[in-house]
Short mmCIF file of C-alpha atoms in Angstrom, two decimals:
data_model
loop_
_atom_site.label_atom_id
_atom_site.label_comp_id
_atom_site.label_asym_id
_atom_site.label_seq_id
_atom_site.Cartn_x
_atom_site.Cartn_y
_atom_site.Cartn_z
CA MET A 1 64.50 11.95 -25.51
CA ALA A 2 62.90 11.72 -28.91
CA SER A 3 65.93 9.92 -30.24
CA LEU A 4 65.69 7.36 -27.44
CA TRP A 5 62.08 6.67 -28.34
CA ARG A 6 62.95 6.34 -32.02
CA LYS A 7 65.65 3.84 -31.12
CA HIS A 8 63.22 1.82 -29.07
CA GLN A 9 60.65 1.77 -31.93
CA GLN A 10 63.45 0.67 -34.26
CA ARG A 11 64.32 -2.25 -31.98
CA LEU A 12 60.66 -3.29 -31.78
CA ARG A 13 60.49 -3.32 -35.60
CA GLN A 14 63.67 -5.43 -35.72
CA ALA A 15 62.21 -7.87 -33.19
CA ALA A 16 58.96 -8.16 -35.14
CA SER A 17 60.85 -8.82 -38.33
CA LEU A 18 63.05 -11.43 -36.68
CA HIS A 19 59.95 -13.06 -35.23
CA ARG A 20 58.45 -13.48 -38.62
CA TYR A 21 61.76 -14.76 -39.95
CA SER A 22 62.23 -17.22 -37.11
CA THR A 23 58.78 -18.77 -37.60
CA LYS A 24 59.63 -19.47 -41.23
CA ASN A 25 63.22 -20.57 -40.50
CA PRO A 26 63.38 -23.01 -37.52
CA SER A 27 67.18 -22.99 -37.66
CA PHE A 28 67.27 -19.28 -36.76
CA SER A 29 68.98 -18.70 -33.39
CA CYS A 30 66.47 -18.17 -30.57
CA THR A 31 69.29 -16.63 -28.51
CA ALA A 32 69.88 -13.94 -31.15
CA PHE A 33 66.19 -13.26 -31.25
CA ALA A 34 65.92 -13.02 -27.51
CA ILE A 35 68.84 -10.58 -27.39
CA VAL A 36 67.04 -8.20 -29.78
CA VAL A 37 63.79 -8.36 -27.83
CA LEU A 38 65.58 -7.76 -24.49
CA ALA A 39 67.38 -4.81 -26.06
CA ALA A 40 64.00 -3.42 -27.05
CA ALA A 41 62.68 -3.78 -23.53
CA ALA A 42 65.92 -2.27 -22.12
CA SER A 43 65.68 0.70 -24.47
CA LEU A 44 62.14 1.45 -23.32
CA TRP A 45 63.25 1.19 -19.69
CA LEU A 46 66.04 3.69 -20.36
CA TYR A 47 63.62 6.01 -22.15
CA LEU A 48 61.13 5.98 -19.31
CA HIS A 49 63.70 6.41 -16.57
CA THR A 50 65.50 9.32 -18.29
CA THR A 51 62.40 11.24 -19.09
CA ALA A 52 60.95 13.83 -16.76
CA GLY A 53 57.74 12.95 -14.94
CA ALA A 54 55.69 15.38 -16.95
CA ARG A 55 56.95 13.84 -20.16
CA ILE A 56 56.04 10.35 -19.00
CA SER A 57 52.55 11.51 -18.16
CA GLN A 58 52.22 12.95 -21.56
CA PHE A 59 53.43 9.69 -23.15
CA GLN A 60 50.95 7.68 -21.10
CA ALA A 61 48.00 9.95 -21.87
CA ARG A 62 48.72 9.77 -25.58
CA ASP A 63 49.03 6.03 -25.81
CA ALA A 64 46.09 5.41 -23.48
CA GLY A 65 43.84 7.42 -25.81
CA ASP A 66 44.80 5.31 -28.89
CA PRO A 67 42.58 2.20 -29.05
CA THR A 68 44.77 0.67 -31.77
CA LEU A 69 48.03 0.82 -29.81
CA SER A 70 48.35 -2.49 -27.92
CA ASN A 71 51.76 -3.63 -29.04
CA VAL A 72 53.29 -1.86 -26.06
CA ASP A 73 50.94 -2.34 -23.12
CA LEU A 74 51.60 0.08 -20.31
CA GLY A 75 48.43 -0.85 -18.52
CA VAL A 76 47.30 2.74 -18.19
CA GLU A 77 43.69 3.85 -18.32
CA SER A 78 42.08 5.31 -21.44
CA GLY A 79 40.22 8.23 -19.99
CA ASN A 80 36.45 7.72 -19.66
CA ALA A 81 36.39 5.38 -22.62
CA VAL A 82 37.17 2.14 -20.77
CA ALA A 83 35.45 -0.46 -18.67
CA ARG A 84 36.75 0.46 -15.20
CA ARG A 85 35.94 0.66 -11.56
CA GLY A 86 34.67 4.24 -11.20
CA ASP A 87 37.26 6.25 -9.33
CA GLN A 88 39.24 3.36 -7.97
CA GLY A 89 41.65 3.38 -10.92
CA CYS A 90 41.13 -0.18 -12.09
CA ASP A 91 40.79 -0.88 -15.76
CA TYR A 92 39.06 -4.25 -16.20
CA SER A 93 39.96 -4.31 -19.88
CA ARG A 94 43.75 -4.74 -19.38
CA GLY A 95 45.20 -7.88 -17.88
CA ARG A 96 46.01 -11.52 -18.71
CA TRP A 97 44.36 -14.89 -18.90
CA VAL A 98 45.26 -17.31 -16.09
CA TYR A 99 44.59 -21.02 -16.32
CA ASP A 100 42.56 -22.38 -13.40
CA PRO A 101 41.86 -26.13 -13.56
CA GLN A 102 39.26 -25.82 -10.82
CA ARG A 103 37.28 -23.12 -12.52
CA GLN A 104 33.67 -24.05 -13.36
CA ALA A 105 31.25 -22.54 -15.78
CA LEU A 106 28.50 -20.16 -14.52
CA TYR A 107 25.90 -22.37 -16.21
CA ASN A 108 25.95 -25.47 -18.40
CA GLU A 109 25.08 -26.60 -21.90
CA SER A 110 21.45 -27.35 -20.97
CA CYS A 111 20.49 -23.67 -21.01
CA VAL A 112 17.85 -23.34 -23.72
CA ASP A 113 18.83 -19.79 -24.53
CA ILE A 114 22.12 -20.91 -26.13
CA PHE A 115 21.86 -20.84 -29.89
CA LYS A 116 22.62 -24.41 -30.95
CA GLY A 117 25.60 -23.44 -33.10
CA TRP A 118 27.28 -21.86 -30.05
CA ASN A 119 26.80 -24.81 -27.74
CA CYS A 120 30.31 -26.17 -28.01
CA VAL A 121 30.01 -28.65 -25.16
CA ARG A 122 26.86 -30.24 -26.58
CA ASN A 123 28.40 -30.07 -30.12
CA GLN A 124 31.51 -31.81 -28.81
CA ARG A 125 34.05 -29.21 -29.77
CA SER A 126 37.38 -30.86 -28.81
CA ASN A 127 38.52 -28.08 -26.40
CA ALA A 128 35.05 -27.09 -25.07
CA GLY A 129 36.05 -28.01 -21.49
CA SER A 130 39.42 -26.25 -21.44
CA VAL A 131 37.88 -23.00 -22.84
CA LEU A 132 36.09 -22.64 -19.48
CA ARG A 133 39.22 -23.01 -17.32
CA TRP A 134 40.67 -19.65 -18.20
CA ARG A 135 40.13 -16.71 -15.78
CA TRP A 136 40.68 -13.11 -16.76
CA GLN A 137 42.94 -11.34 -14.28
CA PRO A 138 42.94 -7.51 -14.59
CA ASP A 139 46.27 -5.81 -13.92
CA ARG A 140 45.21 -3.62 -11.03
CA CYS A 141 42.34 -5.43 -9.36
CA ASP A 142 40.41 -8.68 -9.22
CA LEU A 143 37.37 -9.41 -11.25
CA ALA A 144 34.78 -11.16 -9.09
CA ARG A 145 32.71 -13.98 -10.48
CA LEU A 146 29.27 -12.89 -11.43
CA ASP A 147 26.88 -13.65 -8.57
CA PRO A 148 23.47 -13.95 -10.24
CA ALA A 149 21.41 -13.63 -7.04
CA LYS A 150 23.29 -10.52 -5.96
CA LEU A 151 22.97 -8.92 -9.36
CA LEU A 152 19.22 -9.64 -9.56
CA GLU A 153 18.69 -8.20 -6.08
CA ASN A 154 20.46 -5.05 -7.07
CA LEU A 155 18.56 -4.83 -10.32
CA GLN A 156 15.16 -5.17 -8.61
CA GLY A 157 12.49 -3.52 -10.81
CA LYS A 158 14.96 -2.56 -13.54
CA ASN A 159 15.60 -3.76 -17.09
CA ILE A 160 18.67 -4.49 -19.25
CA GLY A 161 18.60 -4.26 -23.07
CA PHE A 162 21.16 -5.47 -25.57
CA VAL A 163 21.01 -3.72 -28.93
CA GLY A 164 23.17 -4.83 -31.88
CA ASP A 165 24.14 -7.69 -34.14
CA SER A 166 24.43 -11.37 -33.23
CA LEU A 167 27.45 -10.73 -30.95
CA ASN A 168 25.17 -8.89 -28.58
CA ARG A 169 22.79 -11.83 -28.76
CA ASN A 170 25.77 -13.94 -27.75
CA MET A 171 26.20 -11.64 -24.72
CA TYR A 172 22.46 -11.62 -23.96
CA ALA A 173 22.30 -15.42 -23.91
CA SER A 174 25.31 -15.60 -21.61
CA LEU A 175 23.74 -13.24 -19.11
CA VAL A 176 20.29 -14.83 -19.17
CA CYS A 177 21.73 -18.33 -18.71
CA THR A 178 23.71 -17.02 -15.71
CA LEU A 179 20.81 -15.20 -14.07
CA LYS A 180 18.56 -18.27 -14.42
CA GLN A 181 20.84 -20.06 -11.93
CA ALA A 182 19.45 -17.83 -9.19
CA ALA A 183 15.85 -17.72 -10.31
CA SER A 184 14.88 -21.37 -10.20
CA LYS A 185 11.89 -21.53 -12.57
CA ASP A 186 10.52 -18.13 -11.58
CA PHE A 187 10.93 -16.57 -15.05
CA LYS A 188 9.07 -16.43 -18.32
CA LYS A 189 9.65 -15.47 -21.91
CA TRP A 190 8.54 -11.97 -22.65
CA ARG A 191 9.66 -9.73 -25.48
CA PRO A 192 9.48 -5.95 -25.21
CA ILE A 193 8.41 -4.06 -28.40
CA GLY A 194 10.90 -4.69 -31.20
CA SER A 195 12.95 -7.26 -29.37
CA ASP A 196 14.09 -10.55 -30.79
CA LYS A 197 14.51 -12.36 -27.46
CA GLY A 198 13.46 -11.53 -23.85
CA ILE A 199 13.17 -13.04 -20.39
CA THR A 200 11.46 -11.60 -17.32
CA PHE A 201 12.57 -12.74 -13.85
CA LEU A 202 9.30 -12.51 -12.06
CA GLY A 203 10.51 -12.56 -8.46
CA TYR A 204 12.69 -9.55 -9.10
CA ASN A 205 10.61 -7.76 -11.80
CA VAL A 206 13.74 -7.68 -14.03
CA THR A 207 13.52 -8.02 -17.84
CA VAL A 208 16.55 -8.81 -20.00
CA ALA A 209 16.07 -8.59 -23.77
CA TYR A 210 17.93 -8.47 -27.10
CA HIS A 211 17.07 -6.20 -30.04
CA ARG A 212 18.69 -7.23 -33.34
CA THR A 213 19.98 -4.44 -35.53
CA ASN A 214 22.98 -4.75 -37.85
CA LEU A 215 23.82 -1.07 -38.42
CA LEU A 216 21.78 0.60 -35.68
CA ALA A 217 20.42 2.90 -38.43
CA ARG A 218 17.55 2.03 -40.71
CA TYR A 219 18.58 0.57 -44.06
CA GLY A 220 17.10 -1.18 -47.09
CA GLU A 221 17.62 -1.81 -50.79
CA TRP A 222 17.81 1.20 -53.05
CA LYS A 223 17.40 1.28 -56.82
CA ALA A 224 17.92 4.15 -59.24
CA SER A 225 14.89 6.11 -60.30
CA ALA A 226 14.00 6.49 -63.98
CA ASP A 227 13.55 10.23 -63.23
CA GLY A 228 17.11 10.50 -62.05
CA GLY A 229 18.51 12.14 -59.00
CA PRO A 230 21.75 13.14 -57.15
CA LEU A 231 22.92 9.51 -56.77
CA GLU A 232 21.95 8.63 -60.30
CA GLU A 233 24.05 11.54 -61.47
CA HIS A 234 27.01 9.97 -59.74
CA GLY A 235 26.42 6.71 -61.67
CA TYR A 236 24.71 4.69 -58.98
CA LYS A 237 22.15 2.12 -60.14
CA GLN A 238 21.58 0.12 -56.96
CA GLY A 239 22.76 -0.32 -53.43
CA TYR A 240 21.59 0.00 -49.83
CA ARG A 241 20.05 3.18 -48.51
CA VAL A 242 21.26 3.90 -44.96
CA ASP A 243 19.46 6.70 -43.06
CA VAL A 244 22.14 7.73 -40.61
CA ASP A 245 19.71 9.77 -38.44
CA ILE A 246 16.89 7.24 -38.15
CA PRO A 247 17.20 4.19 -35.86
CA GLN A 248 16.06 0.79 -37.09
CA SER A 249 12.50 0.06 -35.93
CA THR A 250 13.69 -3.02 -33.98
CA TRP A 251 15.13 -0.79 -31.25
CA SER A 252 13.60 2.65 -31.75
CA GLU A 253 11.50 2.31 -28.60
CA ALA A 254 14.15 0.46 -26.52
CA PRO A 255 15.79 3.45 -24.75
CA GLN A 256 12.45 4.39 -23.10
CA PHE A 257 12.11 0.96 -21.51
CA TYR A 258 15.58 0.05 -20.21
CA ASP A 259 17.51 1.25 -17.24
CA ILE A 260 20.74 -0.26 -18.66
CA LEU A 261 21.41 -0.29 -22.37
CA VAL A 262 24.33 -2.07 -24.08
CA ILE A 263 24.71 -1.06 -27.69
CA SER A 264 27.15 -2.37 -30.34
CA THR A 265 27.73 -2.29 -34.07
CA GLY A 266 30.68 -3.01 -36.32
CA HIS A 267 30.82 -6.31 -38.16
CA TRP A 268 28.35 -5.45 -40.84
CA TRP A 269 30.05 -2.15 -41.70
CA PHE A 270 33.00 -4.06 -43.15
CA ALA A 271 31.19 -6.89 -44.86
CA PRO A 272 31.95 -6.76 -48.59
CA GLU A 273 29.96 -9.88 -49.23
CA LYS A 274 26.85 -7.94 -48.10
CA PHE A 275 27.65 -4.31 -48.87
CA ASN A 276 29.90 -4.66 -51.95
CA PRO A 277 31.36 -1.22 -52.75
CA VAL A 278 30.77 -1.85 -56.47
CA THR A 279 27.65 -3.90 -56.83
CA SER A 280 25.72 -3.04 -53.60
CA PRO A 281 27.35 -0.07 -51.87
CA MET A 282 26.13 1.76 -48.78
CA LEU A 283 24.42 4.98 -49.84
CA PHE A 284 23.93 7.34 -46.94
CA PHE A 285 20.89 9.62 -46.41
CA GLU A 286 20.53 12.46 -43.90
CA ASN A 287 17.23 14.30 -43.29
CA GLY A 288 15.66 12.12 -45.99
CA LYS A 289 18.06 13.22 -48.74
CA PRO A 290 21.08 11.46 -50.16
CA ILE A 291 24.48 12.69 -48.99
CA VAL A 292 26.50 13.85 -52.02
CA PRO A 293 29.17 13.38 -52.80
CA PRO A 294 28.62 9.86 -51.39
CA LYS A 295 30.54 9.00 -48.21
CA SER A 296 32.65 5.98 -47.49
CA PRO A 297 31.46 3.28 -45.01
CA ARG A 298 33.88 4.62 -42.39
CA GLU A 299 32.48 8.15 -42.75
CA GLY A 300 29.00 6.78 -42.68
CA LEU A 301 29.76 4.88 -39.51
CA ASP A 302 30.91 8.02 -37.74
CA LEU A 303 27.75 9.84 -38.77
CA THR A 304 25.53 6.95 -37.71
CA LEU A 305 27.21 6.64 -34.29
CA LYS A 306 26.81 10.35 -33.68
CA TYR A 307 23.07 10.25 -34.42
CA MET A 308 22.34 6.94 -32.76
CA LEU A 309 24.11 7.72 -29.50
CA SER A 310 22.34 11.07 -29.42
CA PHE A 311 19.02 9.37 -30.02
CA ALA A 312 19.61 7.00 -27.08
CA GLU A 313 20.69 9.85 -24.84
CA GLN A 314 17.59 11.87 -25.58
CA ASN A 315 15.16 8.99 -25.12
CA MET A 316 16.71 7.04 -22.31
CA LYS A 317 15.07 6.86 -18.87
CA PRO A 318 16.41 9.51 -16.46
CA GLY A 319 19.45 8.11 -14.75
CA GLY A 320 19.78 5.23 -17.26
CA ILE A 321 23.21 3.72 -17.81
CA LYS A 322 24.42 3.49 -21.40
CA PHE A 323 27.28 1.35 -22.61
CA LEU A 324 28.83 1.22 -26.07
CA ARG A 325 30.48 -2.19 -26.35
CA THR A 326 33.74 -2.37 -28.28
CA GLN A 327 34.26 -4.65 -31.20
CA SER A 328 34.43 -8.42 -30.68
CA PRO A 329 37.45 -9.86 -32.55
CA ARG A 330 37.32 -12.60 -35.14
CA HIS A 331 40.11 -15.23 -35.36
CA PHE A 332 40.21 -16.52 -38.92
CA ASP A 333 43.47 -18.13 -40.04
CA GLY A 334 44.23 -18.59 -43.73
CA GLY A 335 41.45 -16.41 -45.11
CA ASP A 336 38.07 -14.89 -44.29
CA TRP A 337 34.98 -16.98 -43.57
CA TYR A 338 34.04 -17.18 -47.26
CA GLN A 339 37.61 -18.04 -48.23
CA GLY A 340 37.94 -21.16 -46.11
CA GLY A 341 39.34 -19.45 -42.99
CA LYS A 342 39.80 -21.65 -39.94
CA CYS A 343 40.21 -21.40 -36.17
CA HIS A 344 41.58 -24.60 -34.79
CA ARG A 345 43.63 -23.28 -31.93
CA SER A 346 43.35 -25.20 -28.69
CA GLY A 347 44.40 -22.43 -26.29
CA PRO A 348 44.64 -18.64 -26.00
CA LEU A 349 47.25 -16.66 -27.84
CA LYS A 350 50.07 -16.32 -25.38
CA LEU A 351 50.62 -13.07 -23.49
CA ALA A 352 53.73 -11.35 -24.86
CA GLU A 353 54.79 -14.47 -26.76
CA VAL A 354 57.78 -13.54 -28.95
CA GLY A 355 58.58 -16.87 -30.56
CA CYS A 356 61.11 -19.63 -29.84
CA ASP A 357 58.99 -20.66 -26.79
CA ILE A 358 60.23 -17.61 -24.91
CA VAL A 359 57.50 -15.92 -22.88
CA PHE A 360 58.04 -12.74 -20.94
CA VAL A 361 54.83 -12.73 -18.91
CA SER A 362 56.02 -10.21 -16.34
CA ASN A 363 57.46 -7.64 -18.77
CA PRO A 364 54.75 -5.22 -19.96
CA PHE A 365 57.08 -3.66 -22.52
CA VAL A 366 57.57 -6.72 -24.69
CA PRO A 367 55.18 -6.51 -27.71
CA ASN A 368 52.61 -9.21 -28.27
CA PHE A 369 53.58 -10.28 -31.75
CA GLN A 370 51.06 -13.12 -32.05
CA VAL A 371 48.13 -10.80 -31.36
CA GLU A 372 49.56 -7.91 -33.39
CA GLU A 373 50.12 -10.04 -36.51
CA MET A 374 46.49 -11.19 -36.39
CA PHE A 375 44.79 -7.88 -35.73
CA SER A 376 47.01 -4.87 -36.62
CA PRO A 377 45.53 -2.94 -39.59
CA ALA A 378 49.09 -2.44 -40.80
CA ASN A 379 49.20 -6.18 -41.68
CA LYS A 380 46.01 -5.89 -43.73
CA GLY A 381 44.82 -9.29 -42.54
CA VAL A 382 41.29 -10.60 -42.58
CA ASN A 383 40.81 -9.86 -38.82
CA LYS A 384 41.81 -6.17 -38.99
CA GLU A 385 38.22 -4.94 -38.68
CA VAL A 386 38.31 -5.10 -34.91
CA ARG A 387 40.87 -2.34 -34.66
CA LEU A 388 39.33 -0.31 -37.48
CA VAL A 389 35.88 -0.36 -35.95
CA ASN A 390 37.22 0.50 -32.50
CA GLU A 391 38.72 3.72 -33.87
CA HIS A 392 35.17 4.88 -34.58
CA LEU A 393 33.73 3.51 -31.30
CA PHE A 394 36.37 5.20 -29.10
CA ARG A 395 35.84 8.45 -30.95
CA ALA A 396 32.04 8.31 -30.59
CA ALA A 397 32.24 7.43 -26.83
CA SER A 398 34.70 10.24 -26.21
CA ALA A 399 32.34 12.69 -27.86
CA SER A 400 29.47 11.57 -25.65
CA SER A 401 29.00 12.87 -22.13
CA THR A 402 26.97 9.89 -20.93
CA PHE A 403 27.99 6.83 -22.87
CA ARG A 404 30.64 4.60 -21.38
CA LEU A 405 32.80 2.32 -23.46
CA LEU A 406 32.56 -1.33 -22.38
CA ASN A 407 35.93 -2.43 -23.62
CA ILE A 408 36.04 -6.18 -24.19
CA THR A 409 38.33 -6.16 -27.22
CA HIS A 410 41.79 -6.63 -25.75
CA LEU A 411 40.87 -9.55 -23.49
CA SER A 412 39.00 -11.24 -26.31
CA GLU A 413 41.79 -10.88 -28.84
CA PHE A 414 43.78 -13.56 -27.01
CA ARG A 415 40.95 -16.13 -27.09
CA ALA A 416 41.41 -17.64 -30.53
CA ASP A 417 40.40 -20.95 -28.89
CA GLY A 418 36.95 -19.74 -27.86
CA HIS A 419 34.97 -19.96 -31.11
CA PRO A 420 32.64 -22.79 -32.27
CA SER A 421 34.83 -23.45 -35.33
CA THR A 422 33.63 -26.59 -37.08
CA SER A 423 31.38 -27.70 -34.20
CA ALA A 424 28.84 -25.05 -35.33
CA LYS A 425 28.16 -27.42 -38.27
CA LYS A 426 27.88 -24.59 -40.83
CA GLN A 427 29.11 -24.60 -44.38
CA HIS A 428 32.03 -22.53 -43.12
CA GLU A 429 33.80 -22.40 -39.78
CA ASP A 430 32.45 -20.02 -37.18
CA CYS A 431 35.43 -18.01 -35.93
CA MET A 432 33.37 -14.94 -35.04
CA HIS A 433 30.79 -15.96 -32.46
CA TRP A 434 31.79 -17.43 -29.11
CA CYS A 435 31.16 -20.78 -27.45
CA LEU A 436 28.65 -20.67 -24.60
CA PRO A 437 29.58 -21.11 -21.85
CA GLY A 438 32.78 -19.26 -22.79
CA VAL A 439 34.58 -15.97 -23.26
CA THR A 440 31.37 -13.91 -23.36
CA ASP A 441 30.75 -14.83 -19.73
CA THR A 442 33.75 -12.62 -18.84
CA TRP A 443 32.20 -9.72 -20.71
CA ASN A 444 29.17 -10.07 -18.51
CA GLU A 445 31.31 -10.37 -15.36
CA ILE A 446 32.75 -6.99 -16.20
CA LEU A 447 29.31 -5.62 -16.96
CA GLY A 448 27.94 -7.05 -13.73
CA ALA A 449 30.82 -5.55 -11.70
CA LEU A 450 30.15 -2.09 -13.21
CA ILE A 451 26.43 -2.37 -12.52
CA LEU A 452 27.05 -3.35 -8.90
CA GLU A 453 29.38 -0.35 -8.46
CA GLU A 454 26.75 1.97 -9.79
CA SER A 455 24.29 0.47 -7.31
CA VAL A 456 26.74 1.19 -4.48
CA THR A 457 27.16 4.75 -5.59
CA GLY A 458 23.37 5.21 -5.79
CA VAL A 459 23.17 5.72 -9.59
CA LEU A 460 20.84 2.70 -9.89
#
């Protein structure tokens, strides 16, 4: 059986190699390419159908637990570390995008909570209208449209907090704009302690707020002391001190106030333009003392997640629901944001597109080369951070008994068309944040579905 699996993997590698060759050589035979891909699919079919049931279960469990393995999508659940429908066996994070010409946005560009750079309709991004016509269809269930009135009724007297970088502000704005559709003008701005943005829906006594924090942990500039010390002995002269066990003050009181908390971190941990490993490295402290020998950013991220999730668990309201949102993908083509990277795509990356205009939509065993080439860490591209960060987030959520992973990565990886791009009117293209209305609305539809399920089961 192992030899069958090795043969299948070999055929996948051959198909990937031929895909790259075919895109550079238009004269390459599409028929020959299709034959190799079909052979890869057939080899996996043979492997699965000649393996005992127990072996298949083991195979599924192993792949479901690996957040980086999406080149072969079996549609299985990833333990407790996914966005899913309780015990009904539906994983909202796995599925496909379906074009629906009748689909309308949950709100429009007039919502004042949309940051101006994300308002793609008002900024006249060329595909702003078509971005809204795509509907996420999970593999094993349907994802209902978010009903703002129903959600507010179920949230009566409860509060939702978003804690993280600007991508969580993106999600906050999307939810607030949606909920306002059911509240007429019966709301007011109100910011809980430490929050950057906040709205209270007076008729329901529900507050939704956003707390900005880049690393979750407290950090600030550090300079070497003339008296020396452990870091000075290692040759460090300056950098950023990161206290892995102390939350940033902007959200240190948040867990006590919210009934539902959505936490995220990731983009800033792999930002060499900010935390340059040579000129301005991250220097990690624990219990007020520098950690020596110094740890890498990835090691520091693991430590920070361990402490920050524990802090939230210990300080959250009894019965509070805690989500750790997975990484939001970037879609830079041709370089990073500071290297002239662009995102001019007019539609989503195609599901299971293998080149030569051949699309196997119904075959879950055909690898998605277009997505893999953009995000796989093995390709060392500028967008690889999404998979790298998720390794840490999945590990942290698995170690927690109360945090749930809100997995929005896979569905978002396809949406290279959903960023502001040049319409943001920055000095560089914005291929990281999302147009509003847009993809982030689907994140909130998943969040809303999970909240409503908890309400039905009596958790809320």
